[in-house]
Tab-separated table of C-alpha atoms in Angstrom:
chain	number	residue	atom	x	y	z
A	206	MET	CA	-21.607	-0.080	-13.744
A	207	THR	CA	-21.584	-3.691	-12.094
A	208	VAL	CA	-18.734	-3.495	-9.625
A	209	SER	CA	-15.876	-6.286	-8.753
A	210	VAL	CA	-15.000	-6.196	-5.618
A	211	ILE	CA	-11.460	-7.322	-4.623
A	212	LEU	CA	-10.290	-7.557	-1.012
A	213	LYS	CA	-7.351	-8.414	-0.008
A	214	THR	CA	-6.769	-10.802	2.993
A	215	LEU	CA	-4.113	-12.090	5.394
A	216	ASN	CA	-5.333	-13.639	8.310
A	217	GLU	CA	-8.476	-11.353	8.764
A	218	GLU	CA	-10.103	-13.398	10.983
A	219	ALA	CA	-11.811	-11.573	13.349
A	220	ARG	CA	-12.506	-8.116	10.391
A	221	ILE	CA	-13.413	-10.416	7.856
A	222	GLY	CA	-16.835	-11.290	8.071
A	223	ALA	CA	-17.953	-7.739	8.390
A	224	ALA	CA	-15.811	-6.386	5.855
A	225	ILE	CA	-17.968	-8.522	3.760
A	226	GLU	CA	-20.616	-7.080	5.083
A	227	SER	CA	-20.424	-3.565	4.272
A	228	VAL	CA	-19.298	-4.706	0.176
A	229	LEU	CA	-22.512	-6.455	-0.222
A	230	ALA	CA	-24.768	-3.976	0.952
A	231	ALA	CA	-23.329	-1.456	-0.983
A	232	LEU	CA	-23.447	-3.261	-3.829
A	233	GLU	CA	-27.449	-3.470	-3.792
A	234	GLY	CA	-28.601	-1.732	-5.995
A	235	ILE	CA	-25.295	-1.475	-7.922
A	236	GLY	CA	-25.244	-4.912	-8.807
A	237	GLY	CA	-21.363	-6.928	-8.875
A	238	GLU	CA	-19.551	-9.264	-7.145
A	239	ILE	CA	-16.767	-10.059	-4.573
A	240	THR	CA	-14.006	-11.930	-4.986
A	241	VAL	CA	-11.820	-12.421	-0.984
A	242	ALA	CA	-8.277	-12.838	-2.157
A	243	ASP	CA	-6.863	-14.373	-0.306
A	244	GLY	CA	-1.633	-14.576	0.794
A	245	GLY	CA	-2.307	-17.551	2.774
A	246	SER	CA	-4.165	-17.346	5.929
A	247	ARG	CA	-3.717	-19.634	9.215
A	248	ASP	CA	-6.008	-19.139	10.771
A	249	ARG	CA	-10.260	-18.606	9.710
A	250	THR	CA	-10.955	-16.451	7.133
A	251	LEU	CA	-11.686	-17.852	4.944
A	252	ALA	CA	-14.023	-20.500	6.349
A	253	VAL	CA	-15.639	-17.296	7.804
A	254	ALA	CA	-15.710	-16.059	4.476
A	255	GLU	CA	-17.296	-19.308	2.409
A	256	ASN	CA	-20.504	-18.741	4.925
A	257	TYR	CA	-21.200	-15.569	2.278
A	258	PRO	CA	-21.655	-14.975	-1.613
A	259	VAL	CA	-18.171	-14.219	-2.677
A	260	ARG	CA	-15.601	-16.081	-4.794
A	261	VAL	CA	-12.758	-16.765	-2.420
A	262	VAL	CA	-9.342	-18.145	-3.628
A	263	GLN	CA	-6.120	-18.795	-2.410
A	264	LEU	CA	-2.201	-18.123	-3.235
A	265	GLU	CA	-0.865	-22.267	-3.775
A	266	PRO	CA	1.704	-22.591	-1.133
A	267	THR	CA	4.454	-22.526	-2.762
A	268	ILE	CA	3.940	-18.289	-3.630
A	269	SER	CA	5.919	-16.570	-1.036
A	270	PRO	CA	2.396	-13.411	-0.352
A	271	SER	CA	3.329	-9.260	-0.543
A	272	CYS	CA	1.301	-6.717	-0.880
A	273	GLY	CA	1.381	-6.927	-4.722
A	274	ILE	CA	0.681	-9.805	-5.407
A	275	GLY	CA	-2.810	-9.658	-4.002
A	276	PRO	CA	-4.576	-7.880	-5.702
A	277	GLN	CA	-3.515	-9.164	-8.983
A	278	LEU	CA	-4.549	-12.238	-8.055
A	279	GLY	CA	-8.674	-10.934	-6.919
A	280	PHE	CA	-7.654	-8.775	-10.585
A	281	GLN	CA	-6.948	-12.464	-12.700
A	282	HIS	CA	-10.273	-13.943	-11.250
A	283	SER	CA	-12.662	-10.805	-11.696
A	284	ARG	CA	-15.343	-10.009	-14.069
A	285	GLU	CA	-16.388	-7.008	-14.344
A	286	PRO	CA	-15.936	-2.964	-16.363
A	287	PHE	CA	-15.085	-1.741	-12.254
A	288	ILE	CA	-13.110	-2.674	-9.809
A	289	CYS	CA	-13.841	-1.644	-5.829
A	290	LEU	CA	-9.851	-2.963	-4.369
A	291	MET	CA	-9.824	-2.579	-0.903
A	292	ASP	CA	-8.213	-4.311	2.370
A	293	GLY	CA	-10.599	-7.842	4.848
A	294	ASP	CA	-10.470	-5.454	7.412
A	295	MET	CA	-11.643	-1.976	5.543
A	296	LEU	CA	-15.858	-1.057	5.892
A	297	LEU	CA	-16.401	0.173	2.686
A	298	ASP	CA	-18.481	3.628	3.461
A	299	PRO	CA	-21.997	2.569	1.796
A	300	GLY	CA	-22.502	4.924	-0.451
A	301	PHE	CA	-19.025	5.571	-1.752
A	302	LEU	CA	-19.909	3.399	-4.670
A	303	PRO	CA	-23.031	5.514	-6.571
A	304	GLU	CA	-20.990	8.380	-6.744
A	305	ALA	CA	-17.598	7.051	-7.361
A	306	LEU	CA	-18.898	5.864	-10.341
A	307	SER	CA	-20.786	8.961	-11.596
A	308	TYR	CA	-16.962	10.923	-11.413
A	309	LEU	CA	-16.107	7.744	-13.335
A	310	SER	CA	-18.374	8.488	-15.904
A	311	ALA	CA	-19.413	12.049	-15.963
A	312	ASN	CA	-14.525	11.791	-16.682
A	313	PRO	CA	-14.490	9.229	-18.700
A	314	ARG	CA	-10.658	10.014	-18.581
A	315	ALA	CA	-10.490	9.530	-15.217
A	316	ALA	CA	-8.302	5.819	-14.774
A	317	GLY	CA	-10.293	5.570	-10.949
A	318	VAL	CA	-11.467	7.392	-7.810
A	319	THR	CA	-11.093	7.409	-4.153
A	320	GLY	CA	-11.878	9.036	-0.824
A	321	HIS	CA	-10.323	9.262	2.563
A	322	VAL	CA	-8.918	6.668	3.923
A	323	GLU	CA	-10.893	7.140	7.745
A	324	GLU	CA	-7.346	5.492	10.484
A	325	MET	CA	-10.104	4.172	13.029
A	326	ASN	CA	-5.903	2.502	14.490
A	327	GLN	CA	-5.860	5.026	18.016
A	328	THR	CA	-3.408	3.708	19.499
A	329	SER	CA	-0.214	3.072	17.470
A	330	LEU	CA	2.513	4.683	16.669
A	331	GLU	CA	1.967	3.974	13.183
A	332	TYR	CA	-1.160	5.243	12.253
A	333	VAL	CA	-1.469	8.281	14.433
A	334	ARG	CA	1.517	9.491	12.563
A	335	ARG	CA	-0.361	8.130	9.509
A	336	GLY	CA	-3.078	9.959	10.237
A	337	ARG	CA	-1.181	13.203	10.701
A	338	ARG	CA	-0.113	13.098	7.389
A	339	ALA	CA	-1.410	15.924	4.555
A	340	PRO	CA	-0.735	14.340	1.684
A	341	PRO	CA	-0.947	11.727	-0.687
A	342	GLU	CA	-2.792	10.043	1.560
A	343	ASN	CA	-6.095	13.114	2.833
A	344	ARG	CA	-5.535	15.488	-0.015
A	345	SER	CA	-8.545	15.400	-2.370
A	346	GLY	CA	-8.562	16.268	-6.615
A	347	PRO	CA	-6.510	15.553	-8.864
A	348	ILE	CA	-3.783	12.436	-7.054
A	349	ASP	CA	-0.978	10.551	-8.189
A	350	ARG	CA	-2.443	7.007	-6.862
A	351	MET	CA	-4.563	5.501	-4.947
A	352	ASN	CA	-3.384	5.479	-1.380
A	353	GLY	CA	-6.324	1.992	0.575
A	354	GLY	CA	-7.568	1.742	-2.278
A	355	GLY	CA	-10.569	2.807	-4.181
A	356	LEU	CA	-12.951	1.654	-8.073
A	357	TYR	CA	-10.609	1.199	-11.308
A	358	ARG	CA	-12.038	0.616	-14.881
A	359	ARG	CA	-11.034	-1.917	-16.186
A	360	GLU	CA	-9.977	-0.774	-19.302
A	361	ALA	CA	-7.404	1.711	-18.757
A	362	VAL	CA	-5.748	-1.434	-16.352
A	363	GLU	CA	-5.921	-3.640	-18.825
A	364	GLN	CA	-4.249	-0.910	-20.637
A	365	ALA	CA	-1.484	-0.317	-17.807
A	366	GLY	CA	-0.823	-4.638	-18.141
A	367	TYR	CA	-1.763	-5.506	-14.824
A	368	LEU	CA	-3.502	-4.553	-11.947
A	369	SER	CA	-0.031	-4.137	-9.171
A	370	ASP	CA	3.011	-6.307	-9.260
A	371	ARG	CA	3.148	-9.551	-8.196
A	372	ASN	CA	7.226	-8.181	-6.755
A	373	LEU	CA	6.361	-4.910	-4.857
A	374	HIS	CA	5.993	-5.597	-1.036
A	375	GLY	CA	4.950	-2.714	-1.038
A	376	TYR	CA	3.800	0.733	-3.570
A	377	GLU	CA	2.111	-1.093	-5.557
A	378	GLU	CA	-0.357	1.963	-5.824
A	379	PHE	CA	1.733	4.377	-6.398
A	380	ASP	CA	3.304	1.810	-9.379
A	381	LEU	CA	0.095	1.371	-11.060
A	382	GLY	CA	-0.672	5.197	-10.774
A	383	MET	CA	2.421	5.505	-12.812
A	384	ARG	CA	2.012	3.007	-15.205
A	385	LEU	CA	-1.758	5.226	-16.129
A	386	ARG	CA	-0.186	8.213	-15.753
A	387	ALA	CA	1.935	7.913	-17.805
A	388	ARG	CA	-1.032	6.140	-20.682
A	389	GLY	CA	-2.363	9.556	-20.527
A	390	TRP	CA	-5.551	8.394	-17.350
A	391	THR	CA	-5.953	10.476	-14.262
A	392	LEU	CA	-6.885	9.090	-10.692
A	393	HIS	CA	-9.287	11.392	-8.243
A	394	ARG	CA	-9.738	11.123	-4.880
A	395	LEU	CA	-13.064	12.691	-3.069
A	396	ASP	CA	-14.241	14.908	-1.184
A	397	ARG	CA	-15.882	12.146	0.558
A	398	ARG	CA	-14.860	8.704	3.237
A	399	PHE	CA	-14.585	6.119	1.710
A	400	VAL	CA	-13.648	2.908	3.851
A	401	ARG	CA	-13.094	3.374	7.626
A	402	HIS	CA	-9.298	1.527	8.945
A	403	PHE	CA	-9.454	-0.519	11.623
A	404	GLY	CA	-4.901	-1.495	11.425
A	405	HIS	CA	-2.575	-3.808	12.532
A	406	ALA	CA	-3.592	-3.909	16.737
A	407	LEU	CA	0.952	-4.135	17.351
A	408	ASN	CA	3.122	-1.826	18.755
A	409	ALA	CA	4.586	0.297	16.504
A	410	TYR	CA	8.179	-1.054	16.353
A	411	THR	CA	6.576	-4.924	16.813
A	412	LEU	CA	5.150	-3.762	13.637
A	413	LEU	CA	7.933	-2.628	12.086
A	414	VAL	CA	9.465	-5.665	12.361
A	415	ARG	CA	7.329	-7.607	11.311
A	416	ARG	CA	6.898	-6.110	8.493
A	417	TRP	CA	11.088	-6.137	7.843
A	418	LYS	CA	10.489	-9.735	8.011
A	419	SER	CA	7.921	-9.964	5.842
A	420	GLY	CA	9.749	-7.759	2.964
A	421	TYR	CA	7.187	-5.162	2.966
A	422	LEU	CA	9.139	-2.191	3.217
A	423	ARG	CA	12.020	-3.431	0.663
A	424	GLY	CA	8.706	-2.203	-1.624
A	425	ILE	CA	10.621	1.057	-3.068
A	426	GLY	CA	13.234	-0.834	-3.941
A	427	GLU	CA	11.389	-2.911	-5.838
A	428	LEU	CA	9.273	-0.454	-7.361
A	429	LEU	CA	13.048	1.457	-8.185
A	430	ARG	CA	13.980	-1.712	-9.785
A	431	GLY	CA	10.798	-2.891	-11.511
A	432	ALA	CA	10.541	0.763	-13.473
A	433	LEU	CA	14.830	1.112	-14.072
A	434	GLY	CA	14.910	1.550	-18.608
A	435	LYS	CA	10.508	2.166	-18.029
A	436	PRO	CA	10.116	4.926	-19.905
A	437	HIS	CA	8.273	6.531	-16.516
A	438	TRP	CA	11.864	6.027	-14.576
A	439	ARG	CA	12.798	9.387	-14.765
A	440	GLN	CA	8.943	10.774	-13.222
A	441	LEU	CA	8.758	8.524	-10.312
A	442	VAL	CA	11.917	9.225	-9.412
A	443	GLN	CA	11.230	13.447	-9.266
A	444	ASP	CA	8.083	12.317	-7.697
A	445	LEU	CA	8.775	10.168	-4.753
A	446	PRO	CA	9.641	12.632	-1.778
A	447	GLU	CA	10.681	9.636	0.009
A	448	LEU	CA	13.629	9.067	-1.528
A	449	LYS	CA	15.478	13.018	-0.434
A	450	LEU	CA	14.654	11.115	2.681
A	451	TRP	CA	16.835	8.827	2.460
A	452	ALA	CA	19.144	10.220	0.873
A	453	ILE	CA	19.538	12.444	3.472
A	454	VAL	CA	19.435	9.362	6.088
A	455	TYR	CA	22.261	7.566	4.094
A	456	LEU	CA	23.999	10.683	4.306
A	457	TRP	CA	24.191	11.373	7.323
A	458	LEU	CA	24.551	7.470	8.159
A	459	ILE	CA	28.179	7.373	6.182
A	460	ALA	CA	28.558	10.622	8.651
A	461	MET	CA	28.609	9.105	11.131
A	462	ILE	CA	30.648	6.530	10.486
A	463	ALA	CA	33.368	9.173	9.274
A	464	LEU	CA	32.952	10.424	12.227
A	465	PRO	CA	35.180	8.782	14.658
A	466	LEU	CA	37.983	8.267	12.084
A	467	ALA	CA	37.698	11.749	11.077
A	468	LEU	CA	38.613	13.608	14.353
A	469	PRO	CA	40.836	13.498	16.286
A	470	SER	CA	39.991	11.275	19.071
A	471	PRO	CA	37.600	8.408	18.385
A	472	ALA	CA	35.217	9.185	21.684
A	473	LEU	CA	34.479	12.603	20.540
A	474	GLY	CA	33.464	12.021	17.350
A	475	LEU	CA	31.425	8.748	19.680
A	476	ALA	CA	30.274	11.845	21.279
A	477	VAL	CA	29.281	13.886	18.570
A	478	ASP	CA	27.562	11.222	16.781
A	479	VAL	CA	25.144	11.899	19.766
A	480	VAL	CA	24.780	14.427	20.036
A	481	LEU	CA	23.819	14.962	16.452
A	482	THR	CA	21.821	11.555	16.656
A	483	ALA	CA	19.296	13.653	19.879
A	484	GLY	CA	19.380	16.759	17.794
A	485	ILE	CA	18.010	15.034	14.725
A	486	VAL	CA	14.944	13.689	17.354
A	487	GLY	CA	13.727	16.599	18.633
A	488	VAL	CA	13.767	17.893	15.687
A	489	MET	CA	11.243	15.241	13.957
A	490	SER	CA	9.684	15.084	17.365
A	491	LEU	CA	8.984	18.622	18.033
A	492	ARG	CA	7.758	19.212	14.121
A	493	GLN	CA	5.658	15.753	15.149
A	494	ARG	CA	4.516	17.583	18.831
A	495	SER	CA	5.751	13.986	20.084
A	496	LEU	CA	8.705	12.299	22.074
A	497	SER	CA	7.540	9.144	21.716
A	498	LEU	CA	6.911	10.184	17.673
A	499	GLY	CA	9.493	11.540	16.663
A	500	LEU	CA	12.217	8.653	17.949
A	501	TYR	CA	9.661	6.119	16.238
A	502	ALA	CA	10.130	8.403	12.725
A	503	VAL	CA	13.447	8.212	13.162
A	504	VAL	CA	13.518	4.584	13.959
A	505	ALA	CA	11.192	4.132	10.619
A	506	TRP	CA	13.831	5.830	8.383
A	507	LEU	CA	16.868	3.363	9.691
A	508	PHE	CA	15.075	0.321	8.538
A	509	HIS	CA	13.328	1.501	5.707
A	510	ALA	CA	17.319	3.029	4.389
A	511	ALA	CA	18.735	-0.594	5.350
A	512	ALA	CA	15.604	-2.120	3.525
A	513	LEU	CA	16.090	-0.224	-0.174
A	514	PRO	CA	18.557	-1.864	-1.643
A	515	LEU	CA	17.176	-5.507	-0.565
A	516	GLY	CA	14.077	-4.465	-2.099
A	517	PHE	CA	16.574	-3.142	-5.503
A	518	PHE	CA	18.300	-6.535	-6.305
A	519	GLN	CA	15.544	-8.318	-5.551
A	520	ALA	CA	14.793	-10.984	-8.428
A	521	ARG	CA	12.040	-10.108	-10.172
A	522	LYS	CA	9.234	-12.525	-11.486
A	523	ALA	CA	7.108	-11.405	-14.882
A	524	PRO	CA	4.296	-8.754	-12.896
A	525	GLU	CA	1.903	-10.480	-16.008
A	526	ALA	CA	2.219	-13.145	-15.286
A	527	TRP	CA	-0.754	-15.916	-14.314
A	528	ILE	CA	-0.863	-15.988	-10.120
A	529	GLU	CA	-1.049	-19.834	-9.008
A	530	SER	CA	-4.067	-20.299	-6.994
A	531	ARG	CA	-6.950	-22.315	-5.121
A	532	ILE	CA	-10.273	-21.546	-5.876
A	533	VAL	CA	-11.292	-22.801	-2.583
A	534	LYS	CA	-15.195	-21.403	-3.815
A	535	ASP	CA	-16.901	-19.588	-6.202
A	536	ILE	CA	-20.226	-17.517	-7.083
């Protein structure tokens, strides 16, 4: 039961060495291979990775990186019957793979199994807010997606067509989960740690702007576009609570625009807009138990809502098509 571990990287020179070492230690007694799938790093990520017994592949410069293209790049170079997917800024828990392999052996219709992602970044508002969520990041048992990665069965992935949709800048795990579950496979989260994740050491608002520029925030729109007309479209809409949130945000924005025009005085309309916005921030601050988190949540909503239509109308490439890349180092 050997494992292909795929490490997705983009400018991870500070973390990739430790990530590889954690995987090498975890593979002892199991066997397998490691593929570093790089999205075009401009730092020393590749130079560091080449010091280890791993395969290193990198996108051709003409191919734009995305969250979805990295896993698929690694998958097309992988060989083993089980695929462990993780990021280059993660450390694999040494006991995860034996327990995960045991679960897949005992549950032949399970396509994948993961564990908890322990967020080590406790300074950025983004990761603090993420750490407070319950579903789907922290829930154990049957799940609909494996956010953060985990161990997949190659047979199931091949039935689903491909590991990751190269067109997606986000929600690639959800898309894979939908395709797997549509074919009768299941996903499971063990009540144990899978990885420690160090994340971006950036101000949350700086990270938000970076994700806007990189296209990351367009992921949900791209996901909807890719599923349009597919058998799992209705299930996808039902399983994405974010869609209801974005609908509410759109209604709020429409009301903000309409109030200055509908009320007797534009100034009165603007005043109502200010009060309404302050009230929404206040409610979110109470829910998050923090004014800064409440404000950040509302700002993030606006960014996501603006990005959704941009992603939906984005042109697509065949997700299963071979990704042009170069092999920097082979095993």
